[in-house]
Amino acid sequence: MENSTPQDDSMATFAPKIKKSDSEINWSTDSSLKILRKFRAFGEKIPPRSVFIHNSKPIDIQLIDISPEVRHPNLENLVQIPSSATPGTIFFPPGKKPEFAIVVCADKTLLVVSKVKVQGKSVVAIKDFINGYYVKSGLSKFMEIQK
């Protein structure tokens, strides 16, 4: 390489090892942008994780397909999200087969979720998760992982 510049090895630094706990979502402190950055940084190897309470049991959930709210221009017309909604609360459009869910994040930012993976199961569309786990719009929540 003719135009390459040799690297000064004395200036090299090392990144810390990525741990599974780095992908945990804290809904009250992580904005949708921070969660999206985790998703892009770790990819499919360590997707963002949370917990959903089903029948009084915590279920580990991985968010597989997420996007920022701005990609859905008519979001306000499809789903009513009160300003009092707390972080982690799940909302979705009315109907039996919603194509997406919206989760309230820190700073009242919103995250659109289209696919999830329940621990020990296959990746499913959000509509299958909503129907299979009896998720109620505005009442069900994702929670922080307890250590």
PDB file of C-alpha atoms in Angstrom:
ATOM      1  CA  MET A   1       0.000   0.000   0.000  1.00  0.00           C
ATOM      2  CA  GLU A   2       1.688   3.108  -1.227  1.00  0.00           C
ATOM      3  CA  ASN A   3      -0.305   5.705   0.739  1.00  0.00           C
ATOM      4  CA  SER A   4      -0.627   3.790   3.992  1.00  0.00           C
ATOM      5  CA  THR A   5       0.667   5.209   7.268  1.00  0.00           C
ATOM      6  CA  PRO A   6       2.220   2.804   9.744  1.00  0.00           C
ATOM      7  CA  GLN A   7       0.340   2.559  13.015  1.00  0.00           C
ATOM      8  CA  ASP A   8       2.088   3.566  16.216  1.00  0.00           C
ATOM      9  CA  ASP A   9       1.705   0.425  18.367  1.00  0.00           C
ATOM     10  CA  SER A  10       2.510   2.376  21.540  1.00  0.00           C
ATOM     11  CA  MET A  11      -0.756   4.342  21.048  1.00  0.00           C
ATOM     12  CA  ALA A  12      -2.953   1.238  20.665  1.00  0.00           C
ATOM     13  CA  THR A  13      -5.796   0.667  23.131  1.00  0.00           C
ATOM     14  CA  PHE A  14      -8.020  -2.320  23.717  1.00  0.00           C
ATOM     15  CA  ALA A  15     -11.787  -2.340  23.971  1.00  0.00           C
ATOM     16  CA  PRO A  16     -13.285  -4.129  26.965  1.00  0.00           C
ATOM     17  CA  LYS A  17     -14.713  -7.578  26.415  1.00  0.00           C
ATOM     18  CA  ILE A  18     -18.410  -7.514  25.508  1.00  0.00           C
ATOM     19  CA  LYS A  19     -20.550  -9.253  28.123  1.00  0.00           C
ATOM     20  CA  LYS A  20     -24.115 -10.517  27.844  1.00  0.00           C
ATOM     21  CA  SER A  21     -25.084  -8.001  30.535  1.00  0.00           C
ATOM     22  CA  ASP A  22     -24.086  -5.147  28.186  1.00  0.00           C
ATOM     23  CA  SER A  23     -27.238  -5.858  26.146  1.00  0.00           C
ATOM     24  CA  GLU A  24     -29.639  -5.509  29.092  1.00  0.00           C
ATOM     25  CA  ILE A  25     -32.180  -2.709  28.733  1.00  0.00           C
ATOM     26  CA  ASN A  26     -32.945  -0.382  31.603  1.00  0.00           C
ATOM     27  CA  TRP A  27     -36.196   1.169  30.411  1.00  0.00           C
ATOM     28  CA  SER A  28     -36.085   4.036  32.895  1.00  0.00           C
ATOM     29  CA  THR A  29     -32.596   5.221  31.859  1.00  0.00           C
ATOM     30  CA  ASP A  30     -32.119   3.958  28.260  1.00  0.00           C
ATOM     31  CA  SER A  31     -33.624   6.129  25.538  1.00  0.00           C
ATOM     32  CA  SER A  32     -34.774   4.565  22.271  1.00  0.00           C
ATOM     33  CA  LEU A  33     -31.614   5.937  20.635  1.00  0.00           C
ATOM     34  CA  LYS A  34     -29.384   4.206  23.210  1.00  0.00           C
ATOM     35  CA  ILE A  35     -31.242   0.909  22.710  1.00  0.00           C
ATOM     36  CA  LEU A  36     -30.909   1.221  18.923  1.00  0.00           C
ATOM     37  CA  ARG A  37     -27.182   1.883  19.336  1.00  0.00           C
ATOM     38  CA  LYS A  38     -26.840  -1.262  21.464  1.00  0.00           C
ATOM     39  CA  PHE A  39     -28.699  -3.172  18.759  1.00  0.00           C
ATOM     40  CA  ARG A  40     -26.376  -1.890  16.024  1.00  0.00           C
ATOM     41  CA  ALA A  41     -23.251  -2.427  18.132  1.00  0.00           C
ATOM     42  CA  PHE A  42     -23.937  -5.986  19.245  1.00  0.00           C
ATOM     43  CA  GLY A  43     -26.137  -7.164  16.374  1.00  0.00           C
ATOM     44  CA  GLU A  44     -27.757 -10.566  16.371  1.00  0.00           C
ATOM     45  CA  LYS A  45     -25.080 -12.136  18.558  1.00  0.00           C
ATOM     46  CA  ILE A  46     -26.206 -10.277  21.679  1.00  0.00           C
ATOM     47  CA  PRO A  47     -29.562  -8.566  20.925  1.00  0.00           C
ATOM     48  CA  PRO A  48     -31.031  -6.119  23.458  1.00  0.00           C
ATOM     49  CA  ARG A  49     -32.678  -8.038  26.309  1.00  0.00           C
ATOM     50  CA  SER A  50     -35.463  -7.420  28.753  1.00  0.00           C
ATOM     51  CA  VAL A  51     -37.939  -9.317  30.925  1.00  0.00           C
ATOM     52  CA  PHE A  52     -41.679  -9.792  30.488  1.00  0.00           C
ATOM     53  CA  ILE A  53     -43.799 -11.030  33.387  1.00  0.00           C
ATOM     54  CA  HIS A  54     -46.246 -13.764  32.284  1.00  0.00           C
ATOM     55  CA  ASN A  55     -48.366 -15.611  34.865  1.00  0.00           C
ATOM     56  CA  SER A  56     -46.163 -14.142  37.640  1.00  0.00           C
ATOM     57  CA  LYS A  57     -43.027 -15.625  36.030  1.00  0.00           C
ATOM     58  CA  PRO A  58     -40.245 -13.531  34.469  1.00  0.00           C
ATOM     59  CA  ILE A  59     -39.533 -14.451  30.851  1.00  0.00           C
ATOM     60  CA  ASP A  60     -36.277 -13.364  29.194  1.00  0.00           C
ATOM     61  CA  ILE A  61     -37.036 -11.526  25.920  1.00  0.00           C
ATOM     62  CA  GLN A  62     -34.652 -10.503  23.153  1.00  0.00           C
ATOM     63  CA  LEU A  63     -35.640  -7.671  20.818  1.00  0.00           C
ATOM     64  CA  ILE A  64     -34.771  -8.941  17.340  1.00  0.00           C
ATOM     65  CA  ASP A  65     -36.281  -6.368  14.963  1.00  0.00           C
ATOM     66  CA  ILE A  66     -36.498  -2.783  16.237  1.00  0.00           C
ATOM     67  CA  SER A  67     -36.633   0.644  14.671  1.00  0.00           C
ATOM     68  CA  PRO A  68     -37.026   4.264  15.734  1.00  0.00           C
ATOM     69  CA  GLU A  69     -40.526   5.713  15.848  1.00  0.00           C
ATOM     70  CA  VAL A  70     -39.777   8.171  13.022  1.00  0.00           C
ATOM     71  CA  ARG A  71     -39.986   5.378  10.434  1.00  0.00           C
ATOM     72  CA  HIS A  72     -43.727   5.165  11.095  1.00  0.00           C
ATOM     73  CA  PRO A  73     -45.139   8.563  10.033  1.00  0.00           C
ATOM     74  CA  ASN A  74     -48.760   7.893  11.101  1.00  0.00           C
ATOM     75  CA  LEU A  75     -47.882   6.473  14.492  1.00  0.00           C
ATOM     76  CA  GLU A  76     -49.942   9.036  16.421  1.00  0.00           C
ATOM     77  CA  ASN A  77     -53.052   8.101  14.412  1.00  0.00           C
ATOM     78  CA  LEU A  78     -52.569   4.350  14.938  1.00  0.00           C
ATOM     79  CA  VAL A  79     -51.767   4.187  18.648  1.00  0.00           C
ATOM     80  CA  GLN A  80     -52.753   6.513  21.468  1.00  0.00           C
ATOM     81  CA  ILE A  81     -49.931   6.782  24.002  1.00  0.00           C
ATOM     82  CA  PRO A  82     -50.734   8.885  27.065  1.00  0.00           C
ATOM     83  CA  SER A  83     -48.089  11.282  28.325  1.00  0.00           C
ATOM     84  CA  SER A  84     -48.295   9.531  31.708  1.00  0.00           C
ATOM     85  CA  ALA A  85     -47.079   6.198  30.238  1.00  0.00           C
ATOM     86  CA  THR A  86     -44.126   4.801  32.168  1.00  0.00           C
ATOM     87  CA  PRO A  87     -40.942   3.372  30.591  1.00  0.00           C
ATOM     88  CA  GLY A  88     -41.292  -0.240  29.468  1.00  0.00           C
ATOM     89  CA  THR A  89     -45.044   0.022  28.787  1.00  0.00           C
ATOM     90  CA  ILE A  90     -46.099  -1.747  25.583  1.00  0.00           C
ATOM     91  CA  PHE A  91     -48.660  -0.253  23.182  1.00  0.00           C
ATOM     92  CA  PHE A  92     -49.925  -1.531  19.846  1.00  0.00           C
ATOM     93  CA  PRO A  93     -52.652  -0.727  17.285  1.00  0.00           C
ATOM     94  CA  PRO A  94     -56.095  -2.242  17.876  1.00  0.00           C
ATOM     95  CA  GLY A  95     -56.857  -5.535  16.162  1.00  0.00           C
ATOM     96  CA  LYS A  96     -55.893  -9.175  16.452  1.00  0.00           C
ATOM     97  CA  LYS A  97     -52.730  -9.022  14.347  1.00  0.00           C
ATOM     98  CA  PRO A  98     -50.711  -5.870  15.065  1.00  0.00           C
ATOM     99  CA  GLU A  99     -47.612  -5.633  12.876  1.00  0.00           C
ATOM    100  CA  PHE A 100     -45.649  -3.747  15.515  1.00  0.00           C
ATOM    101  CA  ALA A 101     -45.599  -2.738  19.154  1.00  0.00           C
ATOM    102  CA  ILE A 102     -44.370   0.516  20.609  1.00  0.00           C
ATOM    103  CA  VAL A 103     -42.444   0.542  23.870  1.00  0.00           C
ATOM    104  CA  VAL A 104     -42.027   3.698  25.927  1.00  0.00           C
ATOM    105  CA  CYS A 105     -38.382   4.322  26.779  1.00  0.00           C
ATOM    106  CA  ALA A 106     -36.566   6.852  28.964  1.00  0.00           C
ATOM    107  CA  ASP A 107     -37.141  10.523  28.217  1.00  0.00           C
ATOM    108  CA  LYS A 108     -40.558   9.581  26.723  1.00  0.00           C
ATOM    109  CA  THR A 109     -38.883   8.312  23.557  1.00  0.00           C
ATOM    110  CA  LEU A 110     -40.536   5.452  21.668  1.00  0.00           C
ATOM    111  CA  LEU A 111     -39.159   2.226  20.216  1.00  0.00           C
ATOM    112  CA  VAL A 112     -40.971   0.202  17.541  1.00  0.00           C
ATOM    113  CA  VAL A 113     -40.625  -3.581  17.949  1.00  0.00           C
ATOM    114  CA  SER A 114     -41.557  -6.009  15.137  1.00  0.00           C
ATOM    115  CA  LYS A 115     -39.926  -9.299  16.209  1.00  0.00           C
ATOM    116  CA  VAL A 116     -38.893 -10.825  19.530  1.00  0.00           C
ATOM    117  CA  LYS A 117     -37.351 -14.041  20.792  1.00  0.00           C
ATOM    118  CA  VAL A 118     -38.478 -15.643  24.029  1.00  0.00           C
ATOM    119  CA  GLN A 119     -35.685 -17.528  25.787  1.00  0.00           C
ATOM    120  CA  GLY A 120     -35.565 -21.127  24.548  1.00  0.00           C
ATOM    121  CA  LYS A 121     -37.954 -20.463  21.651  1.00  0.00           C
ATOM    122  CA  SER A 122     -37.758 -19.310  18.040  1.00  0.00           C
ATOM    123  CA  VAL A 123     -37.955 -15.740  16.768  1.00  0.00           C
ATOM    124  CA  VAL A 124     -41.583 -14.661  16.348  1.00  0.00           C
ATOM    125  CA  ALA A 125     -43.424 -11.689  14.913  1.00  0.00           C
ATOM    126  CA  ILE A 126     -44.683  -9.309  17.584  1.00  0.00           C
ATOM    127  CA  LYS A 127     -48.301 -10.225  16.755  1.00  0.00           C
ATOM    128  CA  ASP A 128     -47.596 -13.840  17.741  1.00  0.00           C
ATOM    129  CA  PHE A 129     -45.927 -12.734  20.980  1.00  0.00           C
ATOM    130  CA  ILE A 130     -48.860 -10.429  21.798  1.00  0.00           C
ATOM    131  CA  ASN A 131     -51.432 -13.152  21.150  1.00  0.00           C
ATOM    132  CA  GLY A 132     -49.442 -15.991  22.753  1.00  0.00           C
ATOM    133  CA  TYR A 133     -48.608 -14.158  25.975  1.00  0.00           C
ATOM    134  CA  TYR A 134     -51.859 -12.172  26.302  1.00  0.00           C
ATOM    135  CA  VAL A 135     -50.125  -8.805  26.120  1.00  0.00           C
ATOM    136  CA  LYS A 136     -52.506  -5.917  26.869  1.00  0.00           C
ATOM    137  CA  SER A 137     -51.848  -2.597  25.150  1.00  0.00           C
ATOM    138  CA  GLY A 138     -51.053   0.077  27.722  1.00  0.00           C
ATOM    139  CA  LEU A 139     -51.128  -2.389  30.637  1.00  0.00           C
ATOM    140  CA  SER A 140     -48.308  -4.846  29.911  1.00  0.00           C
ATOM    141  CA  LYS A 141     -44.687  -3.866  30.460  1.00  0.00           C
ATOM    142  CA  PHE A 142     -41.154  -4.985  29.786  1.00  0.00           C
ATOM    143  CA  MET A 143     -39.095  -4.863  32.970  1.00  0.00           C
ATOM    144  CA  GLU A 144     -35.417  -4.566  33.846  1.00  0.00           C
ATOM    145  CA  ILE A 145     -33.503  -7.806  34.327  1.00  0.00           C
ATOM    146  CA  GLN A 146     -33.046  -8.444  38.047  1.00  0.00           C
ATOM    147  CA  LYS A 147     -29.567  -9.547  39.069  1.00  0.00           C
TER     148      LYS A 147
END
